[in-house]
Structures are given as C-alpha cells and as structure tokens.
GROMACS .gro file of N, CA and C in nm:
model
  402
    1MET      N    1  10.330   9.145   8.128
    1MET     CA    2  10.410   9.204   8.295
    1MET      C    3  10.561   9.248   8.282
    2ASN      N    4  10.614   9.287   8.312
    2ASN     CA    5  10.716   9.319   8.376
    2ASN      C    6  10.837   9.226   8.511
    3ASP      N    7  10.896   9.216   8.546
    3ASP     CA    8  10.903   9.167   8.653
    3ASP      C    9  10.884   9.275   8.756
    4PHE      N   10  10.877   9.389   8.705
    4PHE     CA   11  10.934   9.513   8.844
    4PHE      C   12  10.733   9.489   8.862
    5GLU      N   13  10.671   9.477   8.818
    5GLU     CA   14  10.526   9.513   8.812
    5GLU      C   15  10.485   9.374   8.879
    6GLN      N   16  10.546   9.247   8.801
    6GLN     CA   17  10.488   9.142   8.909
    6GLN      C   18  10.507   9.134   9.058
    7GLN      N   19  10.622   9.203   9.053
    7GLN     CA   20  10.704   9.267   9.189
    7GLN      C   21  10.617   9.312   9.289
    8HIS      N   22  10.548   9.394   9.268
    8HIS     CA   23  10.476   9.553   9.296
    8HIS      C   24  10.353   9.444   9.307
    9ASP      N   25  10.301   9.318   9.172
    9ASP     CA   26  10.156   9.262   9.271
    9ASP      C   27  10.207   9.181   9.406
   10GLU      N   28  10.314   9.148   9.373
   10GLU     CA   29  10.352   9.076   9.509
   10GLU      C   30  10.309   9.200   9.667
   11TYR      N   31  10.380   9.270   9.598
   11TYR     CA   32  10.412   9.335   9.763
   11TYR      C   33  10.232   9.411   9.763
   12LEU      N   34  10.188   9.415   9.684
   12LEU     CA   35  10.031   9.452   9.728
   12LEU      C   36   9.942   9.381   9.808
   13GLN      N   37   9.993   9.198   9.783
   13GLN     CA   38   9.940   9.146   9.826
   13GLN      C   39   9.985   9.105   9.965
   14ALA      N   40  10.142   9.162  10.002
   14ALA     CA   41  10.161   9.183  10.150
   14ALA      C   42   9.994   9.268  10.177
   15TRP      N   43  10.053   9.329  10.124
   15TRP     CA   44  10.026   9.436  10.230
   15TRP      C   45   9.832   9.422  10.238
   16ALA      N   46   9.750   9.367  10.162
   16ALA     CA   47   9.639   9.295  10.163
   16ALA      C   48   9.651   9.131  10.264
   17ASP      N   49   9.746   9.091  10.301
   17ASP     CA   50   9.764   9.000  10.362
   17ASP      C   51   9.816   9.044  10.506
   18ALA      N   52   9.878   9.193  10.546
   18ALA     CA   53   9.906   9.206  10.657
   18ALA      C   54   9.768   9.295  10.678
   19LEU      N   55   9.656   9.338  10.651
   19LEU     CA   56   9.550   9.413  10.721
   19LEU      C   57   9.469   9.299  10.737
   20ALA      N   58   9.463   9.177  10.622
   20ALA     CA   59   9.382   9.080  10.721
   20ALA      C   60   9.414   9.042  10.835
   21THR      N   61   9.614   8.973  10.840
   21THR     CA   62   9.626   8.930  10.994
   21THR      C   63   9.670   8.999  11.091
   22GLY      N   64   9.696   9.105  11.011
   22GLY     CA   65   9.776   9.264  11.138
   22GLY      C   66   9.952   9.230  11.178
   23ASP      N   67   9.957   9.122  11.057
   23ASP     CA   68  10.124   9.133  11.067
   23ASP      C   69  10.199   9.184  10.976
   24GLY      N   70  10.270   9.256  10.968
   24GLY     CA   71  10.345   9.388  10.835
   24GLY      C   72  10.456   9.295  10.833
   25ALA      N   73  10.534   9.203  10.835
   25ALA     CA   74  10.658   9.146  10.787
   25ALA      C   75  10.644   9.081  10.717
   26LYS      N   76  10.601   9.120  10.607
   26LYS     CA   77  10.596   9.040  10.474
   26LYS      C   78  10.626   9.176  10.377
   27VAL      N   79  10.513   9.301  10.412
   27VAL     CA   80  10.564   9.415  10.388
   27VAL      C   81  10.676   9.487  10.436
   28GLU      N   82  10.743   9.493  10.543
   28GLU     CA   83  10.878   9.533  10.599
   28GLU      C   84  10.990   9.462  10.470
   29ALA      N   85  10.927   9.362  10.447
   29ALA     CA   86  11.111   9.262  10.369
   29ALA      C   87  11.137   9.318  10.249
   30TYR      N   88  11.003   9.452  10.148
   30TYR     CA   89  11.000   9.542  10.074
   30TYR      C   90  11.062   9.675  10.162
   31LEU      N   91  11.130   9.714  10.247
   31LEU     CA   92  11.219   9.817  10.300
   31LEU      C   93  11.330   9.843  10.228
   32ALA      N   94  11.373   9.928  10.183
   32ALA     CA   95  11.496   9.951  10.125
   32ALA      C   96  11.522   9.981  10.309
   33ALA      N   97  11.687   9.944  10.327
   33ALA     CA   98  11.795   9.997  10.447
   33ALA      C   99  11.753  10.142  10.482
   34GLY      N  100  11.739  10.243  10.366
   34GLY     CA  101  11.682  10.403  10.352
   34GLY      C  102  11.590  10.423  10.369
   35TYR      N  103  11.488  10.277  10.389
   35TYR     CA  104  11.331  10.374  10.302
   35TYR      C  105  11.352  10.483  10.412
   36HIS      N  106  11.231  10.597  10.347
   36HIS     CA  107  11.207  10.710  10.435
   36HIS      C  108  11.064  10.749  10.378
   37GLY      N  109  11.028  10.803  10.463
   37GLY     CA  110  10.931  10.864  10.305
   37GLY      C  111  10.831  11.012  10.369
   38TRP      N  112  10.737  11.085  10.358
   38TRP     CA  113  10.677  11.210  10.457
   38TRP      C  114  10.480  11.118  10.433
   39PHE      N  115  10.431  11.179  10.541
   39PHE     CA  116  10.249  11.168  10.531
   39PHE      C  117  10.203  11.282  10.567
   40ALA      N  118  10.127  11.257  10.545
   40ALA     CA  119  10.045  11.399  10.544
   40ALA      C  120   9.832  11.381  10.521
   41GLN      N  121   9.828  11.459  10.582
   41GLN     CA  122   9.656  11.422  10.632
   41GLN      C  123   9.575  11.564  10.570
   42THR      N  124   9.692  11.667  10.488
   42THR     CA  125   9.640  11.730  10.465
   42THR      C  126   9.711  11.780  10.277
   43SER      N  127   9.665  11.848  10.232
   43SER     CA  128   9.792  11.827  10.057
   43SER      C  129   9.936  11.922  10.128
   44ASP      N  130   9.900  12.035  10.223
   44ASP     CA  131   9.940  12.158  10.203
   44ASP      C  132  10.054  12.101  10.319
   45ARG      N  133  10.068  11.995  10.380
   45ARG     CA  134  10.145  11.959  10.499
   45ARG      C  135  10.227  11.826  10.503
   46HIS      N  136  10.260  11.810  10.453
   46HIS     CA  137  10.404  11.706  10.483
   46HIS      C  138  10.473  11.644  10.610
   47VAL      N  139  10.466  11.520  10.658
   47VAL     CA  140  10.540  11.525  10.816
   47VAL      C  141  10.668  11.448  10.780
   48PRO      N  142  10.769  11.431  10.766
   48PRO     CA  143  10.904  11.324  10.673
   48PRO      C  144  10.866  11.222  10.822
   49TYR      N  145  10.918  11.105  10.762
   49TYR     CA  146  10.994  10.958  10.879
   49TYR      C  147  11.071  10.924  10.846
   50ASP      N  148  11.131  10.840  10.910
   50ASP     CA  149  11.191  10.771  10.830
   50ASP      C  150  11.184  10.586  10.851
   51ARG      N  151  11.321  10.526  10.853
   51ARG     CA  152  11.244  10.335  10.836
   51ARG      C  153  11.193  10.310  10.989
   52GLU      N  154  11.229  10.358  11.068
   52GLU     CA  155  11.210  10.307  11.177
   52GLU      C  156  11.045  10.351  11.278
   53ASP      N  157  11.051  10.469  11.239
   53ASP     CA  158  10.904  10.552  11.216
   53ASP      C  159  10.804  10.522  11.130
   54GLY      N  160  10.806  10.461  11.011
   54GLY     CA  161  10.786  10.401  10.923
   54GLY      C  162  10.717  10.276  10.940
   55VAL      N  163  10.795  10.247  10.989
   55VAL     CA  164  10.786  10.029  11.050
   55VAL      C  165  10.700  10.038  11.138
   56GLU      N  166  10.664  10.108  11.199
   56GLU     CA  167  10.626  10.101  11.346
   56GLU      C  168  10.487  10.128  11.343
   57GLY      N  169  10.466  10.301  11.211
   57GLY     CA  170  10.361  10.355  11.203
   57GLY      C  171  10.215  10.212  11.080
   58MET      N  172  10.277  10.149  11.011
   58MET     CA  173  10.272  10.021  10.959
   58MET      C  174  10.213   9.922  11.079
   59ARG      N  175  10.296   9.921  11.121
   59ARG     CA  176  10.291   9.754  11.218
   59ARG      C  177  10.115   9.788  11.317
   60ASP      N  178  10.108  10.002  11.369
   60ASP     CA  179   9.986  10.044  11.423
   60ASP      C  180   9.890  10.020  11.297
   61SER      N  181   9.913  10.026  11.198
   61SER     CA  182   9.787  10.017  11.054
   61SER      C  183   9.728   9.894  11.072
   62VAL      N  184   9.889   9.821  11.052
   62VAL     CA  185   9.798   9.691  11.024
   62VAL      C  186   9.742   9.645  11.145
   63LYS      N  187   9.744   9.678  11.289
   63LYS     CA  188   9.745   9.520  11.389
   63LYS      C  189   9.567   9.631  11.396
   64SER      N  190   9.549   9.785  11.404
   64SER     CA  191   9.390   9.864  11.418
   64SER      C  192   9.322   9.802  11.363
   65LEU      N  193   9.347   9.747  11.242
   65LEU     CA  194   9.262   9.749  11.053
   65LEU      C  195   9.287   9.623  11.079
   66ARG      N  196   9.314   9.475  11.164
   66ARG     CA  197   9.304   9.384  11.125
   66ARG      C  198   9.162   9.340  11.109
   67GLY      N  199   9.149   9.245  10.959
   67GLY     CA  200   9.009   9.155  10.934
   67GLY      C  201   8.978   9.259  10.826
   68SER      N  202   9.034   9.370  10.754
   68SER     CA  203   9.040   9.432  10.673
   68SER      C  204   9.062   9.374  10.546
   69SER      N  205   9.001   9.446  10.439
   69SER     CA  206   9.037   9.414  10.283
   69SER      C  207   9.134   9.509  10.200
   70PHE      N  208   9.140   9.487  10.090
   70PHE     CA  209   9.290   9.621  10.076
   70PHE      C  210   9.312   9.633   9.926
   71ARG      N  211   9.260   9.732   9.856
   71ARG     CA  212   9.292   9.741   9.676
   71ARG      C  213   9.271   9.839   9.639
   72ALA      N  214   9.424   9.854   9.537
   72ALA     CA  215   9.470   9.934   9.498
   72ALA      C  216   9.431  10.032   9.321
   73ALA      N  217   9.380  10.069   9.403
   73ALA     CA  218   9.270  10.147   9.201
   73ALA      C  219   9.368  10.268   9.115
   74HIS      N  220   9.351  10.243   8.994
   74HIS     CA  221   9.422  10.385   8.989
   74HIS      C  222   9.572  10.347   8.944
   75ARG      N  223   9.626  10.222   8.901
   75ARG     CA  224   9.753  10.217   8.973
   75ARG      C  225   9.827  10.302   8.798
   76THR      N  226   9.965  10.347   8.809
   76THR     CA  227  10.043  10.387   8.721
   76THR      C  228  10.175  10.357   8.759
   77VAL      N  229  10.196  10.234   8.716
   77VAL     CA  230  10.349  10.234   8.721
   77VAL      C  231  10.453  10.287   8.598
   78CYS      N  232  10.552  10.351   8.658
   78CYS     CA  233  10.671  10.449   8.560
   78CYS      C  234  10.793  10.426   8.575
   79ARG      N  235  10.878  10.388   8.426
   79ARG     CA  236  10.998  10.350   8.472
   79ARG      C  237  11.105  10.483   8.486
   80ARG      N  238  11.260  10.428   8.538
   80ARG     CA  239  11.299  10.543   8.577
   80ARG      C  240  11.414  10.536   8.490
   81GLY      N  241  11.423  10.450   8.412
   81GLY     CA  242  11.555  10.333   8.342
   81GLY      C  243  11.591  10.166   8.415
   82PRO      N  244  11.648  10.121   8.355
   82PRO     CA  245  11.624   9.956   8.438
   82PRO      C  246  11.625   9.903   8.562
   83ASP      N  247  11.713  10.033   8.630
   83ASP     CA  248  11.691   9.975   8.797
   83ASP      C  249  11.602  10.048   8.896
   84GLN      N  250  11.459  10.169   8.819
   84GLN     CA  251  11.435  10.268   8.875
   84GLN      C  252  11.293  10.238   8.859
   85ALA      N  253  11.230  10.275   8.955
   85ALA     CA  254  11.039  10.266   8.943
   85ALA      C  255  10.975  10.396   8.984
   86VAL      N  256  10.914  10.431   8.938
   86VAL     CA  257  10.767  10.523   9.015
   86VAL      C  258  10.661  10.412   9.000
   87VAL      N  259  10.586  10.472   9.155
   87VAL     CA  260  10.433  10.381   9.110
   87VAL      C  261  10.340  10.468   9.175
   88SER      N  262  10.214  10.493   9.194
   88SER     CA  263  10.104  10.595   9.221
   88SER      C  264   9.995  10.550   9.196
   89TYR      N  265   9.925  10.492   9.281
   89TYR     CA  266   9.767  10.466   9.301
   89TYR      C  267   9.722  10.532   9.456
   90GLU      N  268   9.581  10.441   9.456
   90GLU     CA  269   9.503  10.510   9.564
   90GLU      C  270   9.510  10.345   9.685
   91LYS      N  271   9.539  10.390   9.809
   91LYS     CA  272   9.522  10.248   9.867
   91LYS      C  273   9.402  10.237   9.926
   92LEU      N  274   9.275  10.137   9.932
   92LEU     CA  275   9.136  10.138   9.953
   92LEU      C  276   9.132  10.030  10.090
   93ILE      N  277   9.155  10.097  10.186
   93ILE     CA  278   9.105   9.966  10.323
   93ILE      C  279   8.924   9.962  10.341
   94GLU      N  280   8.889   9.853  10.306
   94GLU     CA  281   8.701   9.853  10.301
   94GLU      C  282   8.697   9.736  10.417
   95ARG      N  283   8.615   9.758  10.534
   95ARG     CA  284   8.554   9.722  10.561
   95ARG      C  285   8.451   9.671  10.589
   96ASN      N  286   8.407   9.541  10.616
   96ASN     CA  287   8.197   9.535  10.571
   96ASN      C  288   8.152   9.568  10.485
   97GLY      N  289   8.256   9.595  10.399
   97GLY     CA  290   8.133   9.661  10.244
   97GLY      C  291   8.201   9.863  10.201
   98ALA      N  292   8.240   9.877  10.399
   98ALA     CA  293   8.304  10.029  10.359
   98ALA      C  294   8.412  10.046  10.365
   99ILE      N  295   8.445  10.191  10.314
   99ILE     CA  296   8.599  10.215  10.329
   99ILE      C  297   8.609  10.301  10.421
  100VAL      N  298   8.707  10.261  10.544
  100VAL     CA  299   8.716  10.292  10.678
  100VAL      C  300   8.923  10.319  10.675
  101GLY      N  301   8.967  10.369  10.496
  101GLY     CA  302   9.094  10.450  10.521
  101GLY      C  303   9.108  10.441  10.345
  102CYS      N  304   9.117  10.613  10.326
  102CYS     CA  305   9.175  10.566  10.175
  102CYS      C  306   9.321  10.627  10.212
  103ALA      N  307   9.410  10.666  10.093
  103ALA     CA  308   9.520  10.755  10.109
  103ALA      C  309   9.566  10.721   9.917
  104PHE      N  310   9.661  10.824   9.866
  104PHE     CA  311   9.704  10.809   9.790
  104PHE      C  312   9.866  10.810   9.786
  105ILE      N  313   9.932  10.736   9.754
  105ILE     CA  314  10.054  10.691   9.751
  105ILE      C  315  10.154  10.714   9.607
  106VAL      N  316  10.214  10.764   9.657
  106VAL     CA  317  10.344  10.756   9.513
  106VAL      C  318  10.497  10.676   9.617
  107GLU      N  319  10.578  10.614   9.510
  107GLU     CA  320  10.674  10.498   9.558
  107GLU      C  321  10.738  10.547   9.483
  108ALA      N  322  10.867  10.559   9.521
  108ALA     CA  323  10.972  10.557   9.447
  108ALA      C  324  11.066  10.377   9.470
  109TRP      N  325  11.046  10.319   9.370
  109TRP     CA  326  11.144  10.175   9.404
  109TRP      C  327  11.307  10.148   9.284
  110LEU      N  328  11.362  10.112   9.335
  110LEU     CA  329  11.535  10.054   9.355
  110LEU      C  330  11.573   9.937   9.291
  111GLN      N  331  11.628   9.858   9.183
  111GLN     CA  332  11.620   9.729   9.186
  111GLN      C  333  11.807   9.703   9.265
  112ASP      N  334  11.750   9.543   9.336
  112ASP     CA  335  11.868   9.544   9.441
  112ASP      C  336  11.908   9.416   9.372
  113GLY      N  337  11.983   9.429   9.284
  113GLY     CA  338  12.020   9.277   9.235
  113GLY      C  339  11.880   9.188   9.189
  114ASP      N  340  11.830   9.037   9.256
  114ASP     CA  341  11.715   9.033   9.125
  114ASP      C  342  11.540   9.092   9.239
  115ARG      N  343  11.584   9.164   9.333
  115ARG     CA  344  11.464   9.184   9.394
  115ARG      C  345  11.418   9.346   9.383
  116TRP      N  346  11.340   9.404   9.389
  116TRP     CA  347  11.318   9.574   9.411
  116TRP      C  348  11.268   9.640   9.546
  117LEU      N  349  11.355   9.690   9.594
  117LEU     CA  350  11.316   9.794   9.709
  117LEU      C  351  11.247   9.914   9.719
  118LEU      N  352  11.173   9.903   9.798
  118LEU     CA  353  11.074  10.048   9.834
  118LEU      C  354  11.148  10.116   9.873
  119CYS      N  355  11.202  10.239   9.849
  119CYS     CA  356  11.304  10.360   9.908
  119CYS      C  357  11.238  10.429   9.931
  120ARG      N  358  11.207  10.563   9.885
  120ARG     CA  359  11.090  10.701   9.968
  120ARG      C  360  10.931  10.622   9.902
  121GLU      N  361  10.863  10.720   9.984
  121GLU     CA  362  10.747  10.734   9.984
  121GLU      C  363  10.671  10.846  10.041
  122LEU      N  364  10.544  10.902  10.008
  122LEU     CA  365  10.503  11.023  10.006
  122LEU      C  366  10.330  10.949  10.011
  123THR      N  367  10.249  10.940  10.128
  123THR     CA  368  10.091  10.926  10.134
  123THR      C  369  10.005  11.102  10.222
  124GLU      N  370   9.952  11.058  10.099
  124GLU     CA  371   9.833  11.148  10.132
  124GLU      C  372   9.689  11.067  10.145
  125HIS      N  373   9.745  11.142  10.294
  125HIS     CA  374   9.626  11.032  10.352
  125HIS      C  375   9.449  11.087  10.338
  126GLY      N  376   9.316  10.966  10.338
  126GLY     CA  377   9.238  11.058  10.332
  126GLY      C  378   9.200  11.160  10.205
  127ALA      N  379   9.322  11.139  10.008
  127ALA     CA  380   9.315  11.230   9.933
  127ALA      C  381   9.282  11.120   9.823
  128THR      N  382   9.184  11.091   9.742
  128THR     CA  383   9.106  11.026   9.724
  128THR      C  384   9.032  11.016   9.632
  129VAL      N  385   8.990  11.038   9.490
  129VAL     CA  386   8.890  11.033   9.423
  129VAL      C  387   8.768  10.947   9.385
  130GLU      N  388   8.816  10.781   9.442
  130GLU     CA  389   8.742  10.646   9.412
  130GLU      C  390   8.652  10.688   9.497
  131ALA      N  391   8.711  10.661   9.675
  131ALA     CA  392   8.625  10.700   9.740
  131ALA      C  393   8.523  10.792   9.803
  132THR      N  394   8.543  10.907   9.687
  132THR     CA  395   8.390  11.003   9.708
  132THR      C  396   8.299  10.995   9.654
  133SER      N  397   8.342  10.903   9.493
  133SER     CA  398   8.296  10.899   9.446
  133SER      C  399   8.222  10.797   9.457
  134ARG      N  400   8.156  10.728   9.486
  134ARG     CA  401   8.109  10.612   9.539
  134ARG      C  402   7.943  10.609   9.576
   0.00000   0.00000   0.00000
C-alpha cells in the first residue's frame, strides 16, 4: 500500500467515525481550501457546490445518519503523477443491517507537503451497483 492509499483509508475511517458519532470534523480536515464538487440525484443533472456548501451538507448528513456504519465498495485508485490521484468507489451507509444511503463517488486529490487534500468531488446519490444486487 502506498502513502496515498494509506491516507485515503484514514479518510474513509474519518467518514465512518463521523457517521458513528455525528461529528464530521475529521472529514473536514481533509478538504482543500478550494474544495468544490457536484452533487446529483440523477445522472443527467449535477448541482455544483463550493467548500462552504459541501461542509454544511456533510455536517447535516452525519448528524441525520448518526449511529450508521459506512463502507466503501469497489474502490479504484488512479495516480495521475506523483502528487495527484483520482479515486472512485461506492459509498454504502447502513443502519440496522439495511442500506439507508448509497452513492457513487469520484474524488480528485492533490498532495500538499506530506498530506493529501481532497480538491473536488462528484457524488451521484443513489447510483450504486452493490445496493441493488443484495
């Protein structure tokens, strides 16, 4: 496992901790100052958001899903040189054995010194293979 994959594992653990506790501060620490993204509930329309909106949405999500568990399925990491990486995976959120949230995620990361920061993200909520195959 390389340094990026290890840090991405830590980021995923931060998400798991946030969902368990309702506190997303550990997730926020991974976001670059210029973090931004696009959110979609259907594959044909994406709504852009900036860092402030993204943090607010994440805080609302972890508070409303507090006590849930999280796992990333089908993760693929593509390095785009020594200081860039792109990751895609299914985010599956479970409560009491049932999937209560799922999304397909694509993240772009940049290395900043000895840390990796999430710069942009595409989230397609409800777009998942695994959840529908259970």
